[in-house]
XYZ file of C-alpha atoms in Angstrom:
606
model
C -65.166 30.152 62.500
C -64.636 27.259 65.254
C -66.584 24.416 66.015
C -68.422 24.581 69.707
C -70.376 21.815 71.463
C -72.916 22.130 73.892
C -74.611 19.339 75.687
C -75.607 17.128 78.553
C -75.280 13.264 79.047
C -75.583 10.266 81.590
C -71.979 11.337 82.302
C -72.890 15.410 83.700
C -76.868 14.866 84.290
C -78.891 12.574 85.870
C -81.826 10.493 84.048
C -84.313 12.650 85.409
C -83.081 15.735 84.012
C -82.050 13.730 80.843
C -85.795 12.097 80.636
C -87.251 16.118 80.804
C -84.619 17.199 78.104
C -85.674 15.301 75.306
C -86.238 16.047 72.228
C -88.862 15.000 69.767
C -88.039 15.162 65.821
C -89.643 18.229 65.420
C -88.116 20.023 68.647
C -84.932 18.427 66.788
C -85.745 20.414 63.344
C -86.917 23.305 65.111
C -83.528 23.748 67.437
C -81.478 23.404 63.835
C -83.248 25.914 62.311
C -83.578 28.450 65.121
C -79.749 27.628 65.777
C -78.259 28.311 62.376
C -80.585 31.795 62.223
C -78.547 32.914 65.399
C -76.606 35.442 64.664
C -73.106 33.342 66.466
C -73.966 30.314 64.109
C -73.213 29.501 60.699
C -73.841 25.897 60.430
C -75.638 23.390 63.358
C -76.183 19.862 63.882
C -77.833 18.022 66.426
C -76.674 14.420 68.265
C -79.843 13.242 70.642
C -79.911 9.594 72.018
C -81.752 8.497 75.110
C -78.381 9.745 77.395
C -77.159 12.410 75.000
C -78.463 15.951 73.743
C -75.558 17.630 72.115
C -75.568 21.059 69.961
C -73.282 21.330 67.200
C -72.004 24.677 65.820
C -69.518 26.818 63.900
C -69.166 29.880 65.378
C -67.737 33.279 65.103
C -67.671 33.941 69.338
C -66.865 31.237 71.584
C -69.008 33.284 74.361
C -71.864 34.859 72.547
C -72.250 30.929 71.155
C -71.666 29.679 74.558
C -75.172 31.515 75.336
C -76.957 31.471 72.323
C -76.383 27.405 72.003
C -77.092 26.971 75.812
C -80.425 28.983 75.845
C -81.650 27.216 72.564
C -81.149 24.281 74.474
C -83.404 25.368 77.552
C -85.754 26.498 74.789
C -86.692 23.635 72.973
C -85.918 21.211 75.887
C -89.166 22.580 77.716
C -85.985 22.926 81.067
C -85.437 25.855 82.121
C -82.249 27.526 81.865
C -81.465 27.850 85.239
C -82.090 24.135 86.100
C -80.023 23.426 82.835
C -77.391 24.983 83.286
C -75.375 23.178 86.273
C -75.203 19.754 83.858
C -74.422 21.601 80.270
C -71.224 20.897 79.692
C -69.058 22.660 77.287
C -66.301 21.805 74.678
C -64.469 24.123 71.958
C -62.231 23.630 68.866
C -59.677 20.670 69.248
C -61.663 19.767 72.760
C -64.755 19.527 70.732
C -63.033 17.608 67.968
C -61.667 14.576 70.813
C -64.871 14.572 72.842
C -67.108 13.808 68.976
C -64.565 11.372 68.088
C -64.686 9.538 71.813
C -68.174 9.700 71.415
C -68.164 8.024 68.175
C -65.962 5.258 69.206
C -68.059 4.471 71.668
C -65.732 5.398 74.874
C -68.325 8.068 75.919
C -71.186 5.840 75.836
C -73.281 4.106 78.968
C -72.240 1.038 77.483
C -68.235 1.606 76.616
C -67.394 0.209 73.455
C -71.003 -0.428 71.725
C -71.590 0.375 68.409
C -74.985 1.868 68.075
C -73.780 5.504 68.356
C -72.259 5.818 64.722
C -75.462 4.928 63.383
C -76.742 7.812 65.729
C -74.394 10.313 64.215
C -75.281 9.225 60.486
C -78.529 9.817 61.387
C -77.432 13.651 62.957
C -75.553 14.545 59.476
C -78.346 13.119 57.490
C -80.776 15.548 59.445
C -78.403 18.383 59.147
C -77.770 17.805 55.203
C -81.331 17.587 54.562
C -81.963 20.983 56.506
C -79.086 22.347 54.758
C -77.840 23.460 58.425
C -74.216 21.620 57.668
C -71.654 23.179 55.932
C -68.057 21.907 55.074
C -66.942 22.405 58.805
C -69.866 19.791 60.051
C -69.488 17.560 56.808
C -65.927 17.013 57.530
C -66.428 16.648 61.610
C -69.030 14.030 61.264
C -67.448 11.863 57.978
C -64.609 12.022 59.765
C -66.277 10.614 63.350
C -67.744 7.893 61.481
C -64.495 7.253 59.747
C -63.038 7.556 63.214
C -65.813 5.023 64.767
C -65.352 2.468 62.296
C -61.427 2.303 62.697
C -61.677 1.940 66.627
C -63.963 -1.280 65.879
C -61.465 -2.773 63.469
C -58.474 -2.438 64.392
C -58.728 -2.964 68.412
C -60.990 -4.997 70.794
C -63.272 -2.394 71.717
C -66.228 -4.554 71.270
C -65.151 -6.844 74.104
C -65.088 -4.058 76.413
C -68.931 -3.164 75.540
C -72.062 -4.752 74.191
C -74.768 -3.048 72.323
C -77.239 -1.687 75.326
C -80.391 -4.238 74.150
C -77.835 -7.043 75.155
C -76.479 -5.367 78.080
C -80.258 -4.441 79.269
C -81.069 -8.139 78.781
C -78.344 -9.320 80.967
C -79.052 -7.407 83.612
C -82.963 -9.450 82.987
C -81.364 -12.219 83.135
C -79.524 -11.021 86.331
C -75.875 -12.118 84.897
C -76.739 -15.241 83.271
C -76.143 -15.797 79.712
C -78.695 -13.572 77.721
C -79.098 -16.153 75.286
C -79.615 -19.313 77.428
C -81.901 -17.293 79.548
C -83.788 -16.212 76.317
C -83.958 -19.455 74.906
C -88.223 -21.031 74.372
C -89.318 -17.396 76.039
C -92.431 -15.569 74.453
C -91.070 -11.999 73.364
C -93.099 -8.521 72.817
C -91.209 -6.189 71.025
C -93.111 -2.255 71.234
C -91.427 0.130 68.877
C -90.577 -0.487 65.126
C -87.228 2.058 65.035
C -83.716 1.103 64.880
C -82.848 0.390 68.299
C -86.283 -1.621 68.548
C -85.255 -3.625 65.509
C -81.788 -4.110 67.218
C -83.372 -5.856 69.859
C -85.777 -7.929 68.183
C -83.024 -9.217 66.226
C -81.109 -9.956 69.434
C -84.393 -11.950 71.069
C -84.486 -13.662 67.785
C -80.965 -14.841 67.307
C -80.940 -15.922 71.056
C -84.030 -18.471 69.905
C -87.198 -16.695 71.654
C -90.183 -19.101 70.901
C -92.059 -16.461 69.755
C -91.822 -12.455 68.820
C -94.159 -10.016 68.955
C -93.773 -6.184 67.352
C -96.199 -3.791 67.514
C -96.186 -0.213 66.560
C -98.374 2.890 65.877
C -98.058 2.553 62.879
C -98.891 -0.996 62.062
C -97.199 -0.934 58.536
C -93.867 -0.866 60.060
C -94.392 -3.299 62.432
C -95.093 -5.375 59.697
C -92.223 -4.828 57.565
C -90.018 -5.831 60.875
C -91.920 -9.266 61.264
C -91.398 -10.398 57.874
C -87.669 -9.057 57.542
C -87.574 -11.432 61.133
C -89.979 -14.044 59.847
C -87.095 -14.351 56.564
C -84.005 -13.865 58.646
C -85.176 -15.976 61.338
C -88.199 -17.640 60.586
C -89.346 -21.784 59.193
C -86.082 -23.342 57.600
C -84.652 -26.599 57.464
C -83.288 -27.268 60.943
C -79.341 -27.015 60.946
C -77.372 -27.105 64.350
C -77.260 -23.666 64.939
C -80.253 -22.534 63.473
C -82.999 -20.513 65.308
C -86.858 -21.011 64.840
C -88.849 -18.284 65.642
C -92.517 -17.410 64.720
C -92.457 -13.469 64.132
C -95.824 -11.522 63.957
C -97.367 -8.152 64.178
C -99.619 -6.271 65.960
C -101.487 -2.841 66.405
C -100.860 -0.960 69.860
C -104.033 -1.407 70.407
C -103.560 -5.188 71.295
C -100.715 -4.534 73.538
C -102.450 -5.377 76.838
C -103.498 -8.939 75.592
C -100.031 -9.787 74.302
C -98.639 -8.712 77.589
C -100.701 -11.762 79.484
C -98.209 -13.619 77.160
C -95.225 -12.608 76.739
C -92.545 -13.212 79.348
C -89.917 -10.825 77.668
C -90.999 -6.925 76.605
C -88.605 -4.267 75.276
C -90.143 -1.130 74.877
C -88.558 1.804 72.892
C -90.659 4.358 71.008
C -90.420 8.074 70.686
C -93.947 8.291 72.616
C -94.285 11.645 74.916
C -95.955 9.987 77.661
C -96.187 6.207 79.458
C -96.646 2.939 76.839
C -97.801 0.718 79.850
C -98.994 1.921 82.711
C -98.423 0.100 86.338
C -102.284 -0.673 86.033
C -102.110 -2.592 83.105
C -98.647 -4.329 83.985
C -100.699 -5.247 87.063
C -103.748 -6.656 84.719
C -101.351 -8.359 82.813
C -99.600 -10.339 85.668
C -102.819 -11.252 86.850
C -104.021 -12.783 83.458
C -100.818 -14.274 83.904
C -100.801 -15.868 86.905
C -104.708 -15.645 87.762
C -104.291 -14.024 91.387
C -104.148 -9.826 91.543
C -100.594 -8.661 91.279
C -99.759 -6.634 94.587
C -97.043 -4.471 95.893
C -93.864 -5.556 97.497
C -93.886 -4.629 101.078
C -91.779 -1.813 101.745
C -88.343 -2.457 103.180
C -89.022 -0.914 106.404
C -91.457 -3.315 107.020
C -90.167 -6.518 105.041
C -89.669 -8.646 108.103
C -92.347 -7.174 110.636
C -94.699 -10.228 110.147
C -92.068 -12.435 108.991
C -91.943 -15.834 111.149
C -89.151 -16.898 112.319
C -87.354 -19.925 112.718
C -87.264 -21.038 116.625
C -84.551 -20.485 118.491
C -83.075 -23.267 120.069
C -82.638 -23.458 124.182
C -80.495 -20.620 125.561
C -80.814 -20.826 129.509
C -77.379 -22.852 131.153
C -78.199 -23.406 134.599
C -81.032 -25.066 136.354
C -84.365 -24.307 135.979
C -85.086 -25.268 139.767
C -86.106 -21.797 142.008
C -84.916 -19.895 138.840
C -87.116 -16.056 139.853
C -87.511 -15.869 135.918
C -90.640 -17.077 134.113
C -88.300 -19.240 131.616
C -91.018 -21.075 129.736
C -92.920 -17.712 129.083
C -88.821 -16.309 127.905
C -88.370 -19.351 125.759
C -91.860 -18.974 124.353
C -91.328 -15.080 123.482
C -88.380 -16.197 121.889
C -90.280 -18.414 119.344
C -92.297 -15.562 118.578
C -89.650 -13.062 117.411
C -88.313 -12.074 120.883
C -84.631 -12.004 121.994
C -83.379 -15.134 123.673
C -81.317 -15.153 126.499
C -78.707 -16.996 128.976
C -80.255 -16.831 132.605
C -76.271 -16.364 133.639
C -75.472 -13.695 131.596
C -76.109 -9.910 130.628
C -79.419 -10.323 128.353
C -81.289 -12.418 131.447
C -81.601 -9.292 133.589
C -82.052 -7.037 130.757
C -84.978 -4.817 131.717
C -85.118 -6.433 135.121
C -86.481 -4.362 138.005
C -83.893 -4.152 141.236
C -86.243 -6.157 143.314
C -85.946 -9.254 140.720
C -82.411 -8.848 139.993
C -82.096 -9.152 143.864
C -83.524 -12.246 144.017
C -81.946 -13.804 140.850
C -78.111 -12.723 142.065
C -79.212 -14.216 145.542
C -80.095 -17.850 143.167
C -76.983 -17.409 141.218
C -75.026 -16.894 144.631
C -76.080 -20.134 145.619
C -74.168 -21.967 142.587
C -76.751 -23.815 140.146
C -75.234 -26.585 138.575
C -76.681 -27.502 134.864
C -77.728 -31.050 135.267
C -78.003 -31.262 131.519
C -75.247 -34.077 131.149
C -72.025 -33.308 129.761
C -72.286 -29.218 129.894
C -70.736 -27.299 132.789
C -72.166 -24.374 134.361
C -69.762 -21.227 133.584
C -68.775 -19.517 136.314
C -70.456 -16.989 137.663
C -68.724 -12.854 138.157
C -70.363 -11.689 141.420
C -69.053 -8.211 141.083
C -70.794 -7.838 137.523
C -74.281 -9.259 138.829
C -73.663 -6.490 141.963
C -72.922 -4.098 139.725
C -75.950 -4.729 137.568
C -77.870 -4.106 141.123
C -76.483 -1.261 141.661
C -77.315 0.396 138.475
C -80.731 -1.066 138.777
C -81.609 0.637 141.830
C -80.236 3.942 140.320
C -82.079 3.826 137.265
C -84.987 2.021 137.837
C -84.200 -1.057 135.430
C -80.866 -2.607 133.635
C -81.028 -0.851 130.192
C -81.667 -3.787 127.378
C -78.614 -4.469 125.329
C -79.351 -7.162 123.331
C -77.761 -7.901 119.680
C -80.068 -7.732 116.669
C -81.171 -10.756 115.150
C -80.857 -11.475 111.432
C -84.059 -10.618 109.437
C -85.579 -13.465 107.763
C -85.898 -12.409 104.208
C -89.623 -12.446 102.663
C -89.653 -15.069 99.663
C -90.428 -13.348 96.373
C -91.530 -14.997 93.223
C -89.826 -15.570 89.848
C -90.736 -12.751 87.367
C -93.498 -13.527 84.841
C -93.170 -10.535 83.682
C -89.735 -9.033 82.800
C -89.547 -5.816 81.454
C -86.852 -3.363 79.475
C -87.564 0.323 78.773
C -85.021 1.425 76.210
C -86.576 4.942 75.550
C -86.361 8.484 76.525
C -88.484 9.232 78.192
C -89.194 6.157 80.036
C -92.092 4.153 77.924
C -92.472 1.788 81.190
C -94.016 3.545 84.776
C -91.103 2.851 87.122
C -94.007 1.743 89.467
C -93.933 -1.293 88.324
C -91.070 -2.294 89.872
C -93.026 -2.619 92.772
C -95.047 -5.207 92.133
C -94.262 -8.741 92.710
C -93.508 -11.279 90.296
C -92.284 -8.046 87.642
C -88.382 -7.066 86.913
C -87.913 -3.976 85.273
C -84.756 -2.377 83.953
C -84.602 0.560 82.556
C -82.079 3.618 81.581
C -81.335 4.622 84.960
C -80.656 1.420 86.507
C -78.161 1.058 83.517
C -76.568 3.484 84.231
C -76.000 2.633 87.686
C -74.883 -1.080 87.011
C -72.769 0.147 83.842
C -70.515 2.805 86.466
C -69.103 -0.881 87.839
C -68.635 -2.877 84.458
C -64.841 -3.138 83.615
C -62.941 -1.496 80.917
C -60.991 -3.688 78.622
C -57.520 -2.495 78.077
C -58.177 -2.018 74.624
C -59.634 1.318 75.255
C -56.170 2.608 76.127
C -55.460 1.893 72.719
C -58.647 3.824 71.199
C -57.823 6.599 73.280
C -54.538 6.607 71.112
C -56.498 6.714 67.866
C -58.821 9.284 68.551
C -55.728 11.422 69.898
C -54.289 10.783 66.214
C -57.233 11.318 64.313
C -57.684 14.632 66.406
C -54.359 15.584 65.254
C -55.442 14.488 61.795
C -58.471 16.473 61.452
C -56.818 19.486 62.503
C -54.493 19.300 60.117
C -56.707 18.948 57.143
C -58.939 21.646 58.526
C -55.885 24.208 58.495
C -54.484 22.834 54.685
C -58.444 23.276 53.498
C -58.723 26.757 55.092
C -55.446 27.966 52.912
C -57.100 26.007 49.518
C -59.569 28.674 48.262
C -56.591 31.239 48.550
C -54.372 28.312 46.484
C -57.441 27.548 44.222
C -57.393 31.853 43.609
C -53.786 31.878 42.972
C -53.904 29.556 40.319
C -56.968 31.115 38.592
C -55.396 34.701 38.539
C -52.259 32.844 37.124
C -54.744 30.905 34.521
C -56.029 34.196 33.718
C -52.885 36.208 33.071
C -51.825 33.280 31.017
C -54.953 33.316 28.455
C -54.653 37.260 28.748
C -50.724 36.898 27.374
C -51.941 34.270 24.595
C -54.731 36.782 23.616
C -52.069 39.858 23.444
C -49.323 37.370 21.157
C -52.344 36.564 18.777
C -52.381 40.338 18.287
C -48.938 40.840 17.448
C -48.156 37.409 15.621
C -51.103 37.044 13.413
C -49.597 34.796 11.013
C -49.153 31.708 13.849
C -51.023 28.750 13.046
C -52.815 26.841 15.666
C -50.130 24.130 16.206
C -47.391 26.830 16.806
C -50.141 28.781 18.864
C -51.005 25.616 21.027
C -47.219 25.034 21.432
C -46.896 28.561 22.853
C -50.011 28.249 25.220
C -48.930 24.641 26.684
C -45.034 25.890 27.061
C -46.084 29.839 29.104
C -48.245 27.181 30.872
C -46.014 24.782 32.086
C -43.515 27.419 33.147
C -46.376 29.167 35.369
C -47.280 25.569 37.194
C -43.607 24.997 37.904
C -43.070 28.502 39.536
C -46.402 27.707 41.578
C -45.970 23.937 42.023
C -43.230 24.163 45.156
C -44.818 27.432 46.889
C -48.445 25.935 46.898
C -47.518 22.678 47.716
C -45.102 23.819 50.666
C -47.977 26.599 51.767
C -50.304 23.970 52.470
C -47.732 21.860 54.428
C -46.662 24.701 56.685
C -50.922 25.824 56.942
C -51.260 22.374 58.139
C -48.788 22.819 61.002
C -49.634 24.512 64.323
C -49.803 28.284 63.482
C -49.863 27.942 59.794
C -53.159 29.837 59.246
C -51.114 32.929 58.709
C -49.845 31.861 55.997
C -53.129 32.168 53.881
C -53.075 35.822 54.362
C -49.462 36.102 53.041
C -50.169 34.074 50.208
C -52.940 36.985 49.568
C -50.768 39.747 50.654
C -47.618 38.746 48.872
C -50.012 38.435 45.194
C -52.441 40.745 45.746
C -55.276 38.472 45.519
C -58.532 39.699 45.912
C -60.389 38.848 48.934
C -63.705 38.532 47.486
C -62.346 35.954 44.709
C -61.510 33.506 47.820
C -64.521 33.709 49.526
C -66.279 33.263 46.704
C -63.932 29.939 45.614
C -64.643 28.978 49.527
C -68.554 29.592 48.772
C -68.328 27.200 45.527
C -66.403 24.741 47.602
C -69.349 24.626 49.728
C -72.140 24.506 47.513
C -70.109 21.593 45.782
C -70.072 19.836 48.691
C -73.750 20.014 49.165
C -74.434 19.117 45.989
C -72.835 15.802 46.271
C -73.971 14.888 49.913
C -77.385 15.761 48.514
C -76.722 13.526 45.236
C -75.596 10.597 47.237
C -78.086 11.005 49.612
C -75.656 11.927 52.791
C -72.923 9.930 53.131
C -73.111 6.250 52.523
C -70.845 3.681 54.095
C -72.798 0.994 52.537
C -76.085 -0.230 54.294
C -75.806 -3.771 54.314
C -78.676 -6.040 54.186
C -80.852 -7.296 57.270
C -78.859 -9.788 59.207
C -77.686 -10.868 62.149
C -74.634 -8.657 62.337
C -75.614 -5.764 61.179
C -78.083 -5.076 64.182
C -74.870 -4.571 65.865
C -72.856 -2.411 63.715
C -72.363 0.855 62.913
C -75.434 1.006 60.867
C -77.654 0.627 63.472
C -79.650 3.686 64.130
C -81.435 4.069 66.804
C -82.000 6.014 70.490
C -79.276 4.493 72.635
């Protein structure tokens, strides 16, 4: 068997596609189950964030799973196959092994370096335990990532190369400046009582919101997030770094009114369809600000009713039997027309040949600018001819003139700034649209996250997951020889009791001390014949091309095959058993603080 991958992300699809691909909880359950009854498949688990869907197998046939995993993907994704297939991207054996462990350090996320993704993958192996769709191959790939995730944190400076995405979302609200200054005496709606909502109330909190609203569907949860904020966060005596803020909940339901509030929403629920609207973003602006929210014009037509600054006086020479109508040229020119020099190329622009005549003819006769201290430039004759010339070809000069710079329309502050954290979007990207609003959301992440720099401590994860890689594969090739080990030292245990039993025959008269003598000595002389062979098996199974040697360890001592698989089946069931008895694996959930909203425990859809 040999672990496959199959999966797109922010990095192979774009958000659209992404936003159509995801799945619910129950499309998640669903896609285990119908994965691991797949004939290719022996064990599945599934890794879904708001810019990752990722299938994880074992499988017997790196092709036949190829299809089966990518066409269970189309399935339960509601995208069709052939629209899915150009951003699936593919990964097999030690590949797959590097690109979870990347992934779990954080070097594959939109946000390089945050943390949020190994509470992601404990959630994925908690899912897969409880379905019973993870064997020993999945167990040990995702203890391992997390293992793998938490190292990268420790020992390098990974964290300064990322953020978590709520405080990388709020920057780009704040548009650069400090999240938490910006933050600071703001009103803050919170929609969405799950991990990466409770990540980002406990950011607005700790950067000293005035205020912070939850609300949820269910309104029990909501609650439970308010007074876990209201204790963290809440009425203390006032220290000099302490933060003050009034936590509350509500029920969806009063959504619209807190939005008239609130100058700060994050929005991340597992909804289907839109949480607000572009309507009621709209009505909320205008209970903000009293006056209806409209549309920004469009940027084709941003400065067509713009005014202009006046432009100052452009003509040189005298005014004085000038054939041009300056005062109506100057005038035009206030109104958003091109000024011009009556000496030079934009004067006779458009001129018919009859007027150009007559205006070389005035410029012939030397006009001196009165206008005290200027000098009248001088004048090329053969350029004004030429002008003529082409004139009375064409018709009129063809206008040249240089485009002016586009007065930019002022906009208004945002009231309202908004951050949709969910996938699909919870926020209408409409909204965007309308003036005194700031949205961010997923895509735009994505696009200002492609330019963030990389700190050079990634170079140095890179080097641990390459290790740990190594690592894993390793282990994986020692545990594959074990069962055949474990055998050879139960047949050995066997003929040893069978040997006791046939002496107690023949010597009757041995007590039990001389008996237990006898038993402990044949004992000891069978572990030292196996002690160097098994220990040196597994050493050369753990090199590259050492799972050979498992079938001449069975060859060479006639093992039976059954008794292996059925040591390998134990092994298993074992291993369930005590995931199941610890509930999954536990790296120790600390309690609700500060910190923790941006460790590894967090769990939620980043």
């Amino acid at each position: 068997m040999s672990l496959l991958v199959v999966g797109l992300s922010h990095r192979s699809a774009p958000v659209s596609v992404l936003e159509r691909a995801a799945l619910s909880a129950d499309a998640q359950i669903k896609l285990l189950q119908d994965t691991v009854a797949a004939e290719p498949a022996a064990e599945a688990a599934v890794l879904a964030t708001c810019n990752r869907i990722e299938l994880y197998a074992d499988v017997d046939k790196f092709h036949a799973g190829v299809a089966e995993l990518s066409t269970l993907l189309a399935q339960h994704s509601g995208v069709g196959l052939e629209e899915l297939t150009p951003y699936l991207y593919v990964h097999y054996e030690d590949r797959a092994v590097h690109h979870f462990f990347s992934v779990a350090c954080g070097l594959d996320s939109m946000v390089v370096g945050e943390g949020q993704i190994l509470g992601q993958i404990k959630d994925a192996l908690a899912t897969a335990q409880e379905l019973h769709t993870a064997g020993r191959l999945l167990n040990d790939l995702f203890q391992q990532a997390l293992r793998v995730g938490k190292r990268a944190h420790s020992e390098t400076g990974i964290d300064r190369a990322g953020q978590s995405l709520v405080t990388f979302g709020l920057e780009q609200l704040s548009s650069g400046a400090p999240a938490d200054a910006w933050l600071k005496g703001k009103r803050a709606l919170v929609i969405g009582a799950g991990s990466m909502s409770s990540l980002a109330a406990a950011t607005l909190a700790r950067a000293g919101v005035a205020e912070l609203v939850v609300a949820n569907r269910t309104f029990d949860r909501a609650e439970r997030l308010a007074a876990l904020l209201a204790e963290q966060y809440g009425q203390r005596p006032a220290e000099p770094d302490d933060v003050d803020v009034l936590a509350r909940a509500v029920p969806m339901e009063s959504v619209p009114d807190e939005l008239t509030r609130a100058d700060v929403v994050v929005s991340c629920t597992g909804a289907t369809g839109l949480v607000l609207t572009a309507d009621l973003v709209a009505e909320a602006v205008e209970g903000r600000t009293g006056a209806p929210a409209v549309e920004r014009a469009a940027d084709s037509d941003s400065g067509s009713g713009s005014v202009r600054s006046g432009l100052p006086p452009t003509s040189v020479g005298s005014e004085d039997g000038c054939p041009l109508d300056l005062s109506a040229a100057q005038g035009s020119a206030v109104q958003g027309s091109s000024g011009f020099s009556v000496m030079g190329e934009a004067a006779v622009a458009g001129m018919d040949a009859a007027t150009l005549e007559q205006h070389a003819a005035w410029v012939d006769n030397g006009t001196v600018d009165r206008r005290e201290g200027r000098r009248t430039p001088e004048i090329d004759t053969d350029a004004v001819a030429a002008l003529a010339a082409a004139a009375a070809t064409l018709g009129r000069v063809p206008e040249r003139r240089r485009p002016e710079p586009v007065a930019e329309v002022p906009r208004p502050l945002p009231v309202l700034s908004l951050l949709d954290l969910a996938m699909p979007r919870d926020i209408d990207a409409a909204v965007h649209r309308l003036l005194g609003v700031r949205l961010v959301d997923i895509e735009s992440l994505a696009e200002a996250s492609a330019d963030a720099p990389m700190a050079a401590d990634v170079d140095q994860v890179r080097r641990i997951v390459s290790d740990e890689v190594a690592a894993f594969d390793a282990a994986q090739r020692a545990a594959h020889i074990t069962p055949t080990v474990v055998a050879l030292r139960a047949m050995a245990a066997d003929v040893v009791a069978s040997e006791i039993a046939r002496l107690d025959g023949r010597l009757p008269g041995l007590d039990d001390k001389q008996r237990g003598e006898i038993t402990q000595t044949v004992r000891r002389v069978v572990d030292k014949l196996l002690h160097a062979p098994t220990v040196r098996v597994k050493q050369l199974a753990a090199e590259p091309g050492g799972a050979g040697y498992a079938d001449a360890l069975r060859t060479l001592f006639d093992l039976d095959a059954e008794t292996v698989a059925a040591v390998s089946r134990a092994d298993d069931d074992s291993r369930d058993h005590n995931s199941a008895a610890l509930g999954g694996l536990d790296f120790g959930r600390e309690n609700f603080d500060s910190n923790n909203f941006e460790s590894a425990e967090n769990r939620g859809r980043a």
